[in-house]
Amino acid sequence: MLIVGPEDEFNVALSMELGAKLIPVERRVFPDGEVCPRVLGKVAGERVVLSMRMKAGSCQPNSYIMEVLFTIRNLKEHMKADSVIALMPYFPYARQDAIFREGEPLSSKYVANLLEDSGADAVITFTAHLHRISDIRDLFSKSDFLNLSGFEALARELRRLPLKDPFILGPDTESINWARELAQHYGTDEYDAFGKERDISTGEIRTLTKQLDLRGRDVIVVDDIVSTGGTMANALKSAREMGARCLIAAFVHPVLAPGSLERLLGAGADIVISTDTLEWVGSRATVVPTVASVLSGR
């Protein structure tokens, strides 16, 4: 097995966990924005794990997808890799897992089709936002698709904190599943979630709170993605008003559009914890052990 990807901390750690050689990828971008990823090594006849992540804060999913597609096809068609597993810790366009308004694309399925057509034998991701896909074969019909839990890594990091009477809180209706999943990994049954209304045209969010007795408790507000931070900020403020002692903002994917981190801190977050599914200097919880375990069959 070979790891193919940038020589960053994530891939160095993954290669060490697996005892696999890391083949670097040079990520060249031309002045007009065209990408030209170059694999700096031989891969003929090898099982390859292509490991590439997006950058938090300045996410460019379109360029990222093209990098991944070009590299998969290059590895299979020209460089003669035996098989290619695409490790995409954050799966772009997963939120568009249904046609919400007439004339919109079914983006998640189209991205899956592109990956399969490029030659990916398998795709590995974490906590993909595919709420409306009941059967993953509706999305990936030719390639294997592994949607791993990013909450395992969050729970591992949270258990290192000396929390007082912790309570896990999802900031909206959909996040009750994330709160439950984190609670299972963390080892508690103390969790709940608020509600949310979103205007599908403007994206404006309204948080629907419920009264919870959080007096003197450390509250972990958890979500799968923080993009603008609006939903989580509303929940943080409400938890503080209900008497929370310490507020932890915990999330898998640190998309973190400009101003979002400041929004979380301004809403009262004492601690911010995310995984490293995207490149962000503030990531404290790593998913590398989970990837390594799956790839090695442990």
Coordinates of C-alpha atoms in Angstrom, one line a residue:
M1 CA 0.0 0.0 0.0
L2 CA 1.1 3.5 -0.8
I3 CA -0.2 6.8 0.5
V4 CA -0.3 9.5 -2.2
G5 CA -0.8 13.1 -1.2
P6 CA 0.7 16.3 0.2
E7 CA 3.5 15.9 2.7
D8 CA 1.5 17.4 5.5
E9 CA 1.2 16.3 9.1
F10 CA -2.0 14.3 8.4
N11 CA -0.4 12.2 5.7
V12 CA 2.9 11.7 7.5
A13 CA 1.0 10.4 10.5
L14 CA -1.2 8.2 8.3
S15 CA 1.8 6.7 6.6
M16 CA 3.5 6.0 9.9
E17 CA 0.4 4.4 11.4
L18 CA 0.2 2.1 8.3
G19 CA 3.9 1.6 7.8
A20 CA 3.3 2.7 4.2
K21 CA 5.4 4.9 1.9
L22 CA 4.2 8.4 1.3
I23 CA 4.4 9.5 -2.3
P24 CA 4.2 13.4 -2.5
V25 CA 1.8 15.3 -4.6
E26 CA 2.8 18.7 -5.9
R27 CA -0.4 20.9 -6.0
R28 CA 0.2 23.4 -8.8
V29 CA -2.3 26.1 -9.6
F30 CA -2.0 28.3 -12.7
P31 CA -2.8 32.0 -12.7
D32 CA -6.2 31.4 -14.2
G33 CA -7.1 28.9 -11.4
E34 CA -6.6 25.7 -13.3
V35 CA -5.1 22.9 -11.2
C36 CA -2.3 20.6 -12.2
P37 CA -1.6 18.0 -9.4
R38 CA 1.7 16.1 -10.0
V39 CA 2.4 12.7 -8.4
L40 CA 6.2 12.6 -7.5
G41 CA 6.8 8.8 -7.6
K42 CA 6.1 5.4 -9.1
V43 CA 2.8 3.6 -8.3
A44 CA 2.5 0.9 -11.0
G45 CA 0.9 -2.2 -9.7
E46 CA 0.4 -0.8 -6.2
R47 CA -2.7 -0.3 -4.0
V48 CA -2.9 3.4 -3.6
V49 CA -4.6 5.6 -1.0
L50 CA -5.0 9.1 -2.5
S51 CA -5.3 11.4 0.6
M52 CA -6.1 15.0 -0.1
R53 CA -7.9 17.5 2.1
M54 CA -9.4 21.0 1.5
K55 CA -8.3 24.0 3.5
A56 CA -10.5 25.4 6.2
G57 CA -11.5 29.1 5.9
S58 CA -10.8 29.4 2.2
C59 CA -12.5 26.2 1.0
Q60 CA -12.5 25.8 -2.8
P61 CA -14.5 22.6 -3.4
N62 CA -14.6 23.0 -7.1
S63 CA -10.8 23.1 -7.4
Y64 CA -10.5 20.3 -4.8
I65 CA -12.8 18.0 -6.7
M66 CA -10.9 18.6 -10.0
E67 CA -7.6 17.9 -8.2
V68 CA -9.0 14.6 -6.9
L69 CA -10.6 13.6 -10.2
F70 CA -7.4 14.4 -12.2
T71 CA -5.2 12.5 -9.8
I72 CA -7.4 9.4 -9.6
R73 CA -7.5 9.2 -13.4
N74 CA -3.8 9.8 -13.7
L75 CA -3.0 7.1 -11.1
K76 CA -5.2 4.5 -12.9
E77 CA -4.8 5.4 -16.6
H78 CA -1.3 6.6 -17.0
M79 CA 0.6 5.6 -13.9
K80 CA -0.9 2.1 -13.8
A81 CA -1.9 1.8 -10.1
D82 CA -3.6 -1.5 -9.4
S83 CA -6.4 0.2 -7.3
V84 CA -7.1 3.7 -5.9
I85 CA -8.9 4.5 -2.7
A86 CA -9.9 8.1 -2.6
L87 CA -9.7 9.4 1.0
M88 CA -11.8 12.6 1.1
P89 CA -12.3 13.3 4.8
Y90 CA -14.8 16.1 4.0
F91 CA -17.1 15.2 1.1
P92 CA -18.1 18.3 -0.9
Y93 CA -21.6 18.9 -2.0
A94 CA -23.1 16.3 0.3
R95 CA -25.5 18.8 1.7
Q96 CA -27.3 18.9 -1.7
D97 CA -28.5 15.4 -1.2
A98 CA -32.0 16.2 -2.6
I99 CA -33.6 18.6 -5.0
F100 CA -35.1 21.2 -2.7
R101 CA -36.3 23.6 -5.3
E102 CA -37.3 23.0 -8.9
G103 CA -34.4 23.4 -11.3
E104 CA -31.6 22.6 -8.7
P105 CA -29.0 19.8 -9.3
L106 CA -28.7 16.6 -7.3
S107 CA -25.1 17.6 -6.6
S108 CA -24.1 14.8 -4.2
K109 CA -25.0 12.1 -6.7
Y110 CA -23.2 14.0 -9.6
V111 CA -20.0 14.2 -7.5
A112 CA -20.3 10.4 -6.7
N113 CA -20.7 9.7 -10.4
L114 CA -17.6 11.7 -11.4
L115 CA -15.5 9.9 -8.8
E116 CA -16.7 6.5 -10.1
D117 CA -16.1 7.5 -13.7
S118 CA -12.6 8.7 -12.9
G119 CA -11.7 5.2 -11.7
A120 CA -12.0 5.3 -7.9
D121 CA -12.3 1.8 -6.6
A122 CA -13.4 3.1 -3.2
V123 CA -14.1 6.4 -1.4
I124 CA -13.6 7.0 2.3
T125 CA -15.1 10.0 4.0
F126 CA -16.2 11.1 7.5
T127 CA -19.7 12.1 8.7
A128 CA -21.0 13.0 5.2
H129 CA -24.1 15.2 5.4
L130 CA -26.3 12.8 3.5
H131 CA -29.5 13.0 5.5
R132 CA -31.9 12.1 2.7
I133 CA -30.0 9.2 1.1
S134 CA -31.6 6.1 2.5
D135 CA -29.5 3.6 0.5
I136 CA -25.9 4.5 -0.3
R137 CA -26.2 2.4 -3.5
D138 CA -28.4 5.2 -4.8
L139 CA -25.3 7.4 -4.6
F140 CA -22.4 5.0 -5.4
S141 CA -23.4 2.1 -7.6
K142 CA -19.9 1.0 -8.8
S143 CA -17.4 2.0 -6.1
D144 CA -17.3 1.1 -2.4
F145 CA -18.2 4.0 -0.1
L146 CA -17.2 4.2 3.5
N147 CA -18.8 6.9 5.6
L148 CA -16.9 6.8 8.9
S149 CA -17.7 8.6 12.1
G150 CA -15.8 11.7 13.0
F151 CA -17.4 11.8 16.4
E152 CA -15.1 9.0 17.6
A153 CA -12.1 11.4 17.3
L154 CA -14.1 14.2 19.0
A155 CA -15.0 12.0 21.9
R156 CA -11.4 10.9 22.3
E157 CA -10.3 14.5 22.6
L158 CA -13.2 15.5 24.9
R159 CA -12.4 12.7 27.3
R160 CA -9.1 14.4 28.0
L161 CA -10.8 17.4 29.4
P162 CA -11.8 17.6 33.1
L163 CA -15.4 18.4 32.4
K164 CA -18.0 18.9 35.2
D165 CA -21.3 17.1 34.8
P166 CA -21.1 17.3 31.0
F167 CA -24.2 17.6 28.8
I168 CA -24.2 17.2 25.0
L169 CA -26.4 19.6 23.0
G170 CA -27.2 19.6 19.3
P171 CA -28.0 23.1 18.0
D172 CA -30.8 22.1 15.7
T173 CA -33.3 19.3 14.9
E174 CA -31.1 17.3 12.6
S175 CA -28.2 17.4 15.0
I176 CA -30.0 15.2 17.5
N177 CA -28.3 12.3 15.6
W178 CA -24.9 13.9 16.0
A179 CA -25.5 14.5 19.7
R180 CA -26.6 10.9 20.2
E181 CA -23.6 9.6 18.3
L182 CA -21.1 11.7 20.2
A183 CA -22.8 10.7 23.5
Q184 CA -22.3 7.0 22.6
H185 CA -18.6 7.5 21.8
Y186 CA -18.1 9.7 24.9
G187 CA -20.0 7.3 27.2
T188 CA -23.0 9.2 28.4
D189 CA -26.8 9.3 27.9
E190 CA -27.0 13.0 28.8
Y191 CA -27.9 14.7 25.5
D192 CA -30.6 16.7 23.7
A193 CA -31.1 19.1 20.8
F194 CA -32.7 22.4 20.0
G195 CA -34.8 23.0 16.8
K196 CA -34.1 25.2 13.8
E197 CA -36.0 26.8 11.0
R198 CA -34.1 27.8 7.8
D199 CA -35.4 30.0 4.9
I200 CA -34.3 27.9 1.9
S201 CA -34.1 31.0 -0.3
T202 CA -32.1 33.4 2.0
G203 CA -30.5 30.8 4.3
E204 CA -31.6 32.8 7.4
I205 CA -31.6 30.6 10.5
R206 CA -34.0 30.8 13.5
T207 CA -33.1 28.6 16.5
L208 CA -36.1 27.0 18.3
T209 CA -34.9 26.5 21.9
K210 CA -36.4 24.3 24.7
Q211 CA -35.8 24.9 28.4
L212 CA -33.1 22.7 29.8
D213 CA -31.6 22.8 33.3
L214 CA -27.9 23.4 32.5
R215 CA -27.0 25.3 35.7
G216 CA -23.4 24.6 36.6
R217 CA -22.9 22.0 33.9
D218 CA -20.3 21.9 31.2
V219 CA -22.1 21.9 27.9
I220 CA -20.7 20.4 24.6
V221 CA -22.6 22.0 21.7
V222 CA -22.0 19.6 18.8
D223 CA -22.5 19.6 15.0
D224 CA -21.2 17.9 12.0
I225 CA -20.2 21.1 10.1
V226 CA -19.5 24.7 11.1
S227 CA -19.5 26.9 8.1
T228 CA -20.7 30.4 9.1
G229 CA -21.1 29.4 12.7
G230 CA -24.6 31.0 13.0
T231 CA -26.4 27.9 14.1
M232 CA -23.9 26.9 16.7
A233 CA -23.5 30.5 18.0
N234 CA -27.3 30.7 18.6
A235 CA -27.1 27.4 20.6
L236 CA -24.1 28.6 22.6
K237 CA -25.8 31.8 23.7
S238 CA -28.9 29.9 24.7
A239 CA -27.0 27.4 26.7
R240 CA -25.2 30.2 28.6
E241 CA -28.5 31.8 29.4
M242 CA -29.7 28.5 30.8
G243 CA -26.8 28.5 33.3
A244 CA -24.0 26.5 31.5
R245 CA -20.7 26.8 33.4
C246 CA -18.3 26.1 30.5
L247 CA -19.2 26.0 26.8
I248 CA -17.4 23.7 24.3
A249 CA -18.0 24.0 20.6
A250 CA -17.3 20.6 19.1
F251 CA -17.7 19.8 15.4
V252 CA -16.3 17.3 12.8
H253 CA -15.7 19.5 9.8
P254 CA -14.1 23.0 10.3
V255 CA -15.2 24.6 7.1
L256 CA -15.1 27.9 9.0
A257 CA -15.9 30.7 6.6
P258 CA -14.3 34.1 7.4
G259 CA -15.7 35.4 10.7
S260 CA -17.2 32.1 11.9
L261 CA -14.6 31.4 14.6
E262 CA -15.0 34.9 15.9
R263 CA -18.7 34.3 16.0
L264 CA -18.3 31.2 18.1
L265 CA -16.0 32.9 20.6
G266 CA -18.2 36.0 20.7
A267 CA -21.2 33.7 21.5
G268 CA -19.3 32.4 24.6
A269 CA -17.4 29.3 23.5
D270 CA -14.7 28.7 26.1
I271 CA -13.1 25.8 24.1
V272 CA -13.3 25.0 20.3
I273 CA -12.6 21.4 19.2
S274 CA -12.7 20.1 15.7
T275 CA -11.2 17.2 13.8
D276 CA -8.6 17.4 11.0
T277 CA -10.9 16.4 8.1
L278 CA -10.0 19.8 6.6
E279 CA -6.6 21.6 6.9
W280 CA -6.9 23.9 9.9
V281 CA -4.2 24.9 12.4
G282 CA -6.8 24.7 15.2
S283 CA -7.8 21.1 14.8
R284 CA -7.3 19.2 18.0
A285 CA -8.9 15.8 17.2
T286 CA -7.4 13.6 14.6
V287 CA -9.2 11.0 12.5
V288 CA -6.0 9.4 11.4
P289 CA -6.3 6.4 13.8
T290 CA -9.8 5.7 12.5
V291 CA -8.6 5.7 8.9
A292 CA -5.5 3.6 9.7
S293 CA -7.7 1.0 11.5
V294 CA -10.1 0.7 8.5
L295 CA -7.3 0.5 5.9
S296 CA -5.3 -2.1 7.9
G297 CA -8.3 -4.2 8.7
R298 CA -7.8 -3.8 12.5

